[in-house]
mmCIF file of C-alpha atoms in Angstrom:
data_model
loop_
_atom_site.group_PDB
_atom_site.id
_atom_site.type_symbol
_atom_site.label_atom_id
_atom_site.label_comp_id
_atom_site.label_asym_id
_atom_site.label_seq_id
_atom_site.Cartn_x
_atom_site.Cartn_y
_atom_site.Cartn_z
ATOM 1 C CA MET A 1200 0.149 -0.325 -0.117
ATOM 2 C CA GLU A 1201 1.347 3.412 -0.653
ATOM 3 C CA LYS A 1202 2.862 5.461 2.007
ATOM 4 C CA ALA A 1203 0.334 8.428 1.764
ATOM 5 C CA ASN A 1204 -2.746 5.616 2.426
ATOM 6 C CA LEU A 1205 -0.879 4.330 5.334
ATOM 7 C CA GLN A 1206 -0.219 7.426 6.798
ATOM 8 C CA ARG A 1207 -4.433 8.147 6.335
ATOM 9 C CA LEU A 1208 -4.702 4.598 8.597
ATOM 10 C CA GLY A 1209 -2.535 5.986 11.539
ATOM 11 C CA PHE A 1210 0.867 4.049 10.316
ATOM 12 C CA SER A 1211 3.944 6.515 10.984
ATOM 13 C CA GLY A 1212 7.082 6.498 7.546
ATOM 14 C CA GLU A 1213 9.126 8.760 9.144
ATOM 15 C CA THR A 1214 12.019 8.030 10.538
ATOM 16 C CA GLY A 1215 12.301 9.416 14.231
ATOM 17 C CA GLY A 1216 10.693 8.435 16.775
ATOM 18 C CA ALA A 1217 9.360 9.128 20.442
ATOM 19 C CA HIS A 1218 11.987 6.258 22.150
ATOM 20 C CA ALA A 1219 14.139 8.980 21.318
ATOM 21 C CA SER A 1220 12.924 10.373 24.870
ATOM 22 C CA ARG A 1221 9.873 7.935 25.905
ATOM 23 C CA THR A 1222 9.441 4.342 26.538
ATOM 24 C CA ILE A 1223 5.863 3.016 24.937
ATOM 25 C CA MET A 1224 4.208 4.358 28.277
ATOM 26 C CA VAL A 1225 1.956 1.967 29.025
ATOM 27 C CA ASP A 1226 1.268 3.203 32.059
ATOM 28 C CA GLU A 1227 0.308 7.023 31.419
ATOM 29 C CA LEU A 1228 -1.781 5.227 28.201
ATOM 30 C CA GLY A 1229 -3.312 2.767 30.532
ATOM 31 C CA ARG A 1230 -4.333 6.010 32.921
ATOM 32 C CA LEU A 1231 -5.782 8.004 30.119
ATOM 33 C CA LEU A 1232 -7.636 5.660 28.173
ATOM 34 C CA ASP A 1233 -9.010 5.276 31.475
ATOM 35 C CA ALA A 1234 -10.096 8.737 31.954
ATOM 36 C CA VAL A 1235 -11.965 8.394 27.729
ATOM 37 C CA GLN A 1236 -13.634 5.330 27.960
ATOM 38 C CA ASP A 1237 -15.506 6.611 24.667
ATOM 39 C CA PRO A 1238 -14.194 4.888 22.292
ATOM 40 C CA LEU A 1239 -14.771 6.948 19.569
ATOM 41 C CA ALA A 1240 -14.019 10.091 21.493
ATOM 42 C CA GLU A 1241 -11.487 12.165 18.866
ATOM 43 C CA ARG A 1242 -8.455 13.378 19.599
ATOM 44 C CA GLU A 1243 -9.510 16.437 21.460
ATOM 45 C CA LYS A 1244 -10.838 14.492 24.495
ATOM 46 C CA TYR A 1245 -7.397 12.870 25.551
ATOM 47 C CA ARG A 1246 -5.707 16.278 24.708
ATOM 48 C CA LEU A 1247 -8.059 17.769 27.870
ATOM 49 C CA ALA A 1248 -8.051 15.251 29.826
ATOM 50 C CA ILE A 1249 -3.746 15.429 29.739
ATOM 51 C CA ILE A 1250 -3.201 19.080 29.976
ATOM 52 C CA LYS A 1251 -6.794 20.593 31.525
ATOM 53 C CA ASP A 1252 -8.675 17.558 33.749
ATOM 54 C CA ASN A 1253 -4.942 16.424 34.454
ATOM 55 C CA ALA A 1254 -5.665 13.024 34.148
ATOM 56 C CA LEU A 1255 -1.914 11.204 34.221
ATOM 57 C CA GLY A 1256 -0.928 13.865 37.623
ATOM 58 C CA LYS A 1257 1.750 15.978 35.941
ATOM 59 C CA ARG A 1258 2.944 18.876 38.024
ATOM 60 C CA SER A 1259 3.403 21.417 35.231
ATOM 61 C CA VAL A 1260 1.148 22.232 32.440
ATOM 62 C CA LYS A 1261 4.631 22.243 29.839
ATOM 63 C CA THR A 1262 5.245 18.737 30.853
ATOM 64 C CA ARG A 1263 1.509 17.774 30.521
ATOM 65 C CA THR A 1264 1.755 19.173 26.957
ATOM 66 C CA LEU A 1265 4.927 17.367 26.365
ATOM 67 C CA THR A 1266 3.163 13.955 27.774
ATOM 68 C CA PHE A 1267 -0.361 14.435 25.594
ATOM 69 C CA ARG A 1268 2.511 15.150 22.075
ATOM 70 C CA HIS A 1269 4.370 11.641 23.322
ATOM 71 C CA LEU A 1270 1.299 9.484 23.328
ATOM 72 C CA ALA A 1271 -0.080 10.939 20.354
ATOM 73 C CA ASP A 1272 3.356 10.569 18.549
ATOM 74 C CA LEU A 1273 3.001 6.534 19.783
ATOM 75 C CA TYR A 1274 -0.327 5.601 19.774
ATOM 76 C CA GLY A 1275 -2.340 8.797 17.569
ATOM 77 C CA LEU A 1276 -4.850 8.949 20.061
ATOM 78 C CA ASP A 1277 -7.877 9.417 16.678
ATOM 79 C CA PRO A 1278 -10.563 7.113 16.209
ATOM 80 C CA ASP A 1279 -10.086 7.867 12.535
ATOM 81 C CA LEU A 1280 -6.651 6.441 12.467
ATOM 82 C CA LEU A 1281 -7.591 2.791 12.277
ATOM 83 C CA VAL A 1282 -4.209 1.043 14.209
ATOM 84 C CA PHE A 1283 -5.451 3.858 16.326
ATOM 85 C CA ARG A 1284 -9.403 2.510 17.217
ATOM 86 C CA GLY A 1285 -8.003 -1.078 16.876
ATOM 87 C CA LEU A 1286 -5.602 -0.493 19.676
ATOM 88 C CA ARG A 1287 -8.744 0.521 21.888
ATOM 89 C CA PHE A 1288 -10.924 -1.960 20.538
ATOM 90 C CA PHE A 1289 -8.913 -4.409 22.045
ATOM 91 C CA TRP A 1290 -7.139 -2.623 24.300
ATOM 92 C CA ASP A 1291 -10.909 -2.733 26.010
ATOM 93 C CA ARG A 1292 -11.380 -6.228 25.685
ATOM 94 C CA ASP A 1293 -8.646 -7.977 26.751
ATOM 95 C CA PRO A 1294 -6.706 -6.775 29.487
ATOM 96 C CA ASP A 1295 -3.893 -9.289 30.057
ATOM 97 C CA GLY A 1296 -2.489 -8.029 26.967
ATOM 98 C CA HIS A 1297 -2.168 -4.513 27.150
ATOM 99 C CA SER A 1298 0.937 -4.027 27.498
ATOM 100 C CA LEU A 1299 2.073 -6.175 24.190
ATOM 101 C CA LEU A 1300 -1.075 -4.047 22.740
ATOM 102 C CA ALA A 1301 0.645 -0.508 23.703
ATOM 103 C CA LEU A 1302 3.753 -2.193 21.705
ATOM 104 C CA GLN A 1303 2.105 -3.383 18.822
ATOM 105 C CA CYS A 1304 0.624 0.167 18.169
ATOM 106 C CA ALA A 1305 3.992 1.886 19.030
ATOM 107 C CA PHE A 1306 5.963 -0.140 16.561
ATOM 108 C CA ALA A 1307 3.517 0.680 14.016
ATOM 109 C CA ARG A 1308 4.127 4.273 14.406
ATOM 110 C CA ASP A 1309 7.874 4.456 15.728
ATOM 111 C CA ALA A 1310 11.371 3.805 13.442
ATOM 112 C CA LEU A 1311 13.280 3.964 16.562
ATOM 113 C CA LEU A 1312 11.094 0.922 18.121
ATOM 114 C CA ARG A 1313 10.617 -0.323 14.489
ATOM 115 C CA SER A 1314 14.763 -0.545 13.701
ATOM 116 C CA SER A 1315 15.072 -2.113 16.811
ATOM 117 C CA ALA A 1316 12.803 -5.479 16.329
ATOM 118 C CA PRO A 1317 15.233 -7.457 14.265
ATOM 119 C CA PHE A 1318 18.323 -6.861 17.138
ATOM 120 C CA ILE A 1319 15.242 -8.079 19.624
ATOM 121 C CA SER A 1320 14.356 -11.180 17.429
ATOM 122 C CA SER A 1321 17.580 -12.229 16.834
ATOM 123 C CA LYS A 1322 18.432 -13.253 20.145
ATOM 124 C CA VAL A 1323 17.961 -16.293 21.426
ATOM 125 C CA VAL A 1324 15.896 -16.852 24.887
ATOM 126 C CA GLY A 1325 18.744 -16.297 27.539
ATOM 127 C CA ASP A 1326 20.841 -14.668 26.347
ATOM 128 C CA THR A 1327 21.733 -11.457 27.848
ATOM 129 C CA VAL A 1328 21.069 -8.077 25.854
ATOM 130 C CA PRO A 1329 22.979 -4.621 27.336
ATOM 131 C CA ARG A 1330 22.317 -1.341 26.410
ATOM 132 C CA GLU A 1331 25.606 -1.061 24.622
ATOM 133 C CA LEU A 1332 24.724 -3.831 22.467
ATOM 134 C CA MET A 1333 21.393 -1.385 22.227
ATOM 135 C CA GLU A 1334 23.383 1.470 21.632
ATOM 136 C CA ALA A 1335 25.519 -0.216 18.469
ATOM 137 C CA HIS A 1336 22.542 -1.984 16.617
ATOM 138 C CA ILE A 1337 20.994 2.196 16.365
ATOM 139 C CA GLU A 1338 24.525 3.834 15.299
ATOM 140 C CA ALA A 1339 24.974 1.620 12.839
ATOM 141 C CA LEU A 1340 21.718 2.552 11.123
ATOM 142 C CA PHE A 1341 21.737 5.712 12.181
ATOM 143 C CA PRO A 1342 25.471 7.127 11.718
ATOM 144 C CA ASN A 1343 26.087 10.160 13.403
ATOM 145 C CA ARG A 1344 22.606 11.136 13.920
ATOM 146 C CA PHE A 1345 22.499 10.900 17.844
ATOM 147 C CA SER A 1346 24.612 12.473 20.191
ATOM 148 C CA ALA A 1347 26.084 9.547 23.010
ATOM 149 C CA ALA A 1348 24.103 11.078 25.527
ATOM 150 C CA THR A 1349 20.699 10.430 23.408
ATOM 151 C CA LEU A 1350 22.345 7.415 21.706
ATOM 152 C CA LYS A 1351 22.516 5.934 25.148
ATOM 153 C CA SER A 1352 19.001 7.233 26.567
ATOM 154 C CA THR A 1353 17.252 6.224 23.423
ATOM 155 C CA ALA A 1354 18.455 2.526 23.806
ATOM 156 C CA GLN A 1355 17.398 2.709 27.733
ATOM 157 C CA ASN A 1356 13.873 3.445 26.425
ATOM 158 C CA LEU A 1357 13.901 1.301 23.722
ATOM 159 C CA ASN A 1358 15.258 -1.964 26.112
ATOM 160 C CA SER A 1359 12.724 -1.115 28.100
ATOM 161 C CA SER A 1360 9.811 -0.941 26.168
ATOM 162 C CA TRP A 1361 10.591 -4.396 24.805
ATOM 163 C CA THR A 1362 11.009 -5.213 28.283
ATOM 164 C CA LYS A 1363 7.114 -3.959 29.360
ATOM 165 C CA ALA A 1364 5.922 -6.009 26.198
ATOM 166 C CA GLY A 1365 8.150 -9.101 27.547
ATOM 167 C CA GLN A 1366 10.497 -9.654 25.215
ATOM 168 C CA LEU A 1367 13.113 -8.988 27.589
ATOM 169 C CA SER A 1368 13.024 -9.305 31.735
ATOM 170 C CA GLY A 1369 15.224 -7.869 34.093
ATOM 171 C CA ARG A 1370 16.295 -4.412 35.297
ATOM 172 C CA ALA A 1371 20.076 -3.280 35.536
ATOM 173 C CA VAL A 1372 20.972 -6.698 32.913
ATOM 174 C CA LYS A 1373 18.465 -7.295 30.467
ATOM 175 C CA ILE A 1374 18.015 -11.482 29.226
ATOM 176 C CA ARG A 1375 15.945 -11.825 26.264
ATOM 177 C CA CYS A 1376 12.459 -13.967 27.190
ATOM 178 C CA LYS A 1377 9.495 -14.667 25.333
ATOM 179 C CA ALA A 1378 6.618 -12.760 25.361
ATOM 180 C CA ASN A 1379 3.147 -13.589 26.563
ATOM 181 C CA PRO A 1380 0.299 -13.143 23.725
ATOM 182 C CA THR A 1381 -2.825 -13.226 24.262
ATOM 183 C CA PRO A 1382 -6.200 -14.000 21.540
ATOM 184 C CA GLY A 1383 -6.413 -9.442 21.555
ATOM 185 C CA ASN A 1384 -2.550 -9.409 20.814
ATOM 186 C CA ALA A 1385 -3.434 -12.344 17.871
ATOM 187 C CA ALA A 1386 -6.056 -10.424 16.312
ATOM 188 C CA TYR A 1387 -4.124 -6.907 16.815
ATOM 189 C CA ALA A 1388 -1.522 -8.635 14.363
ATOM 190 C CA VAL A 1389 -3.922 -9.914 12.354
ATOM 191 C CA TYR A 1390 -5.868 -6.445 11.979
ATOM 192 C CA LEU A 1391 -2.222 -4.710 11.692
ATOM 193 C CA GLY A 1392 -0.998 -6.992 8.703
ATOM 194 C CA TYR A 1393 -4.569 -6.310 7.029
ATOM 195 C CA LEU A 1394 -4.516 -3.139 7.067
ATOM 196 C CA ALA A 1395 -0.984 -3.282 5.375
ATOM 197 C CA GLY A 1396 -2.178 -4.603 2.673
ATOM 198 C CA LEU A 1397 -1.542 -8.555 3.682
ATOM 199 C CA ARG A 1398 -3.850 -11.393 2.837
ATOM 200 C CA GLY A 1399 -4.600 -14.411 4.215
ATOM 201 C CA LEU A 1400 -1.919 -16.891 5.805
ATOM 202 C CA SER A 1401 0.751 -13.988 5.229
ATOM 203 C CA LEU A 1402 -0.884 -12.285 8.224
ATOM 204 C CA PHE A 1403 1.007 -14.735 10.142
ATOM 205 C CA SER A 1404 4.838 -13.931 8.716
ATOM 206 C CA SER A 1405 4.144 -10.732 8.868
ATOM 207 C CA PRO A 1406 6.446 -7.929 11.270
ATOM 208 C CA TYR A 1407 3.327 -7.219 13.627
ATOM 209 C CA ALA A 1408 2.590 -11.309 14.136
ATOM 210 C CA LYS A 1409 6.349 -11.607 15.080
ATOM 211 C CA LEU A 1410 6.270 -9.606 17.503
ATOM 212 C CA LEU A 1411 3.919 -12.259 19.538
ATOM 213 C CA ASP A 1412 6.772 -14.133 20.094
ATOM 214 C CA CYS A 1413 5.972 -17.658 18.566
ATOM 215 C CA ASN A 1414 5.188 -19.475 15.230
ATOM 216 C CA ALA A 1415 2.022 -18.887 12.854
ATOM 217 C CA ASP A 1416 0.198 -21.671 14.867
ATOM 218 C CA ARG A 1417 0.019 -20.783 17.597
ATOM 219 C CA SER A 1418 -0.438 -17.133 16.448
ATOM 220 C CA LEU A 1419 -3.371 -18.709 14.068
ATOM 221 C CA GLU A 1420 -4.852 -20.536 17.511
ATOM 222 C CA LEU A 1421 -4.570 -17.123 19.050
ATOM 223 C CA ALA A 1422 -6.439 -15.463 16.512
ATOM 224 C CA GLN A 1423 -8.762 -18.218 16.328
ATOM 225 C CA HIS A 1424 -10.119 -17.886 19.653
ATOM 226 C CA ALA A 1425 -10.305 -14.080 19.045
ATOM 227 C CA GLY A 1426 -12.444 -15.266 16.438
ATOM 228 C CA GLN A 1427 -14.741 -17.156 19.252
ATOM 229 C CA LYS A 1428 -14.896 -14.322 21.104
ATOM 230 C CA GLY A 1429 -15.927 -12.030 18.302
ATOM 231 C CA TRP A 1430 -13.174 -9.869 18.152
ATOM 232 C CA LEU A 1431 -13.060 -10.939 14.441
ATOM 233 C CA SER A 1432 -14.520 -13.378 11.793
ATOM 234 C CA ILE A 1433 -12.161 -16.218 10.843
ATOM 235 C CA ASN A 1434 -12.794 -18.661 7.782
ATOM 236 C CA HIS A 1435 -9.847 -21.112 7.172
ATOM 237 C CA ILE A 1436 -9.978 -23.996 5.845
ATOM 238 C CA GLY A 1437 -6.699 -25.269 4.340
ATOM 239 C CA ASP A 1438 -4.480 -23.197 2.977
ATOM 240 C CA VAL A 1439 -7.171 -20.571 2.247
ATOM 241 C CA PHE A 1440 -7.452 -17.806 5.004
ATOM 242 C CA GLU A 1441 -9.919 -15.432 5.417
ATOM 243 C CA VAL A 1442 -10.841 -12.441 7.813
ATOM 244 C CA SER A 1443 -12.426 -9.591 8.599
ATOM 245 C CA PHE A 1444 -13.443 -6.840 10.954
ATOM 246 C CA PRO A 1445 -17.454 -6.591 11.189
ATOM 247 C CA ASN A 1446 -17.630 -5.367 14.582
ATOM 248 C CA LEU A 1447 -14.165 -2.898 13.658
ATOM 249 C CA LEU A 1448 -14.464 -1.958 10.832
ATOM 250 C CA PRO A 1449 -17.794 -0.322 8.902
ATOM 251 C CA ARG A 1450 -18.355 -0.959 5.996
ATOM 252 C CA THR A 1451 -17.153 1.857 4.139
ATOM 253 C CA ASP A 1452 -13.646 1.151 5.870
ATOM 254 C CA ARG A 1453 -13.615 -2.238 4.020
ATOM 255 C CA GLU A 1454 -14.732 -0.666 1.416
ATOM 256 C CA TRP A 1455 -11.718 1.432 1.375
ATOM 257 C CA LEU A 1456 -9.405 -1.042 1.525
ATOM 258 C CA GLN A 1457 -10.500 -3.046 -0.601
#
């Protein structure tokens, strides 16, 4: 799909990302979505909840404004952006999947986080993942782009985000481990791949599916569990796989995606 159309859906093709100064901010996202419970709320309501109502408990207006900007960069906070609409849909239905859902959405919108995924996936369970190796990976991709201090903080933020989502563990020393995906995570991965133009069984080998840290059979099994809950519709016979999201994508959106 063309870049402009992907951006219309909520994907970001920018080369930067909030991870130069923040993590995926799961706790702040959760408090914000609790404060703004209407899934169809416009972005302005999220802004007012943070800046005017101080729903996140920030001390100054400047900090509240920066927090809104970072959360909007990471997640969109706009139901017209189908990437965020899907996040909100599965977030409200699958609390066990919150941290990984946040990572999945941020992955679609933050180039720095996307750029770190191959580094994380190259590690096997039990490997030590020091900050310095993440720094070297980022520097190799973006040579001379960051100062030493920014490179260090970016690597720390990236490692922290992967830890929150379950692919790393530990505090001072990070260890590669396996994420624990839920049906909502699998359904959201299928949804993101579908928005990006993938169809059929390729939905289970997409970059979004790889974030689940499991093989395609397990991803399919989890997606089928989500289908049993009514979160998506699946038709799977042999090598034929068809999926739709009747409770998430209205007919006009489905027609546009086609």
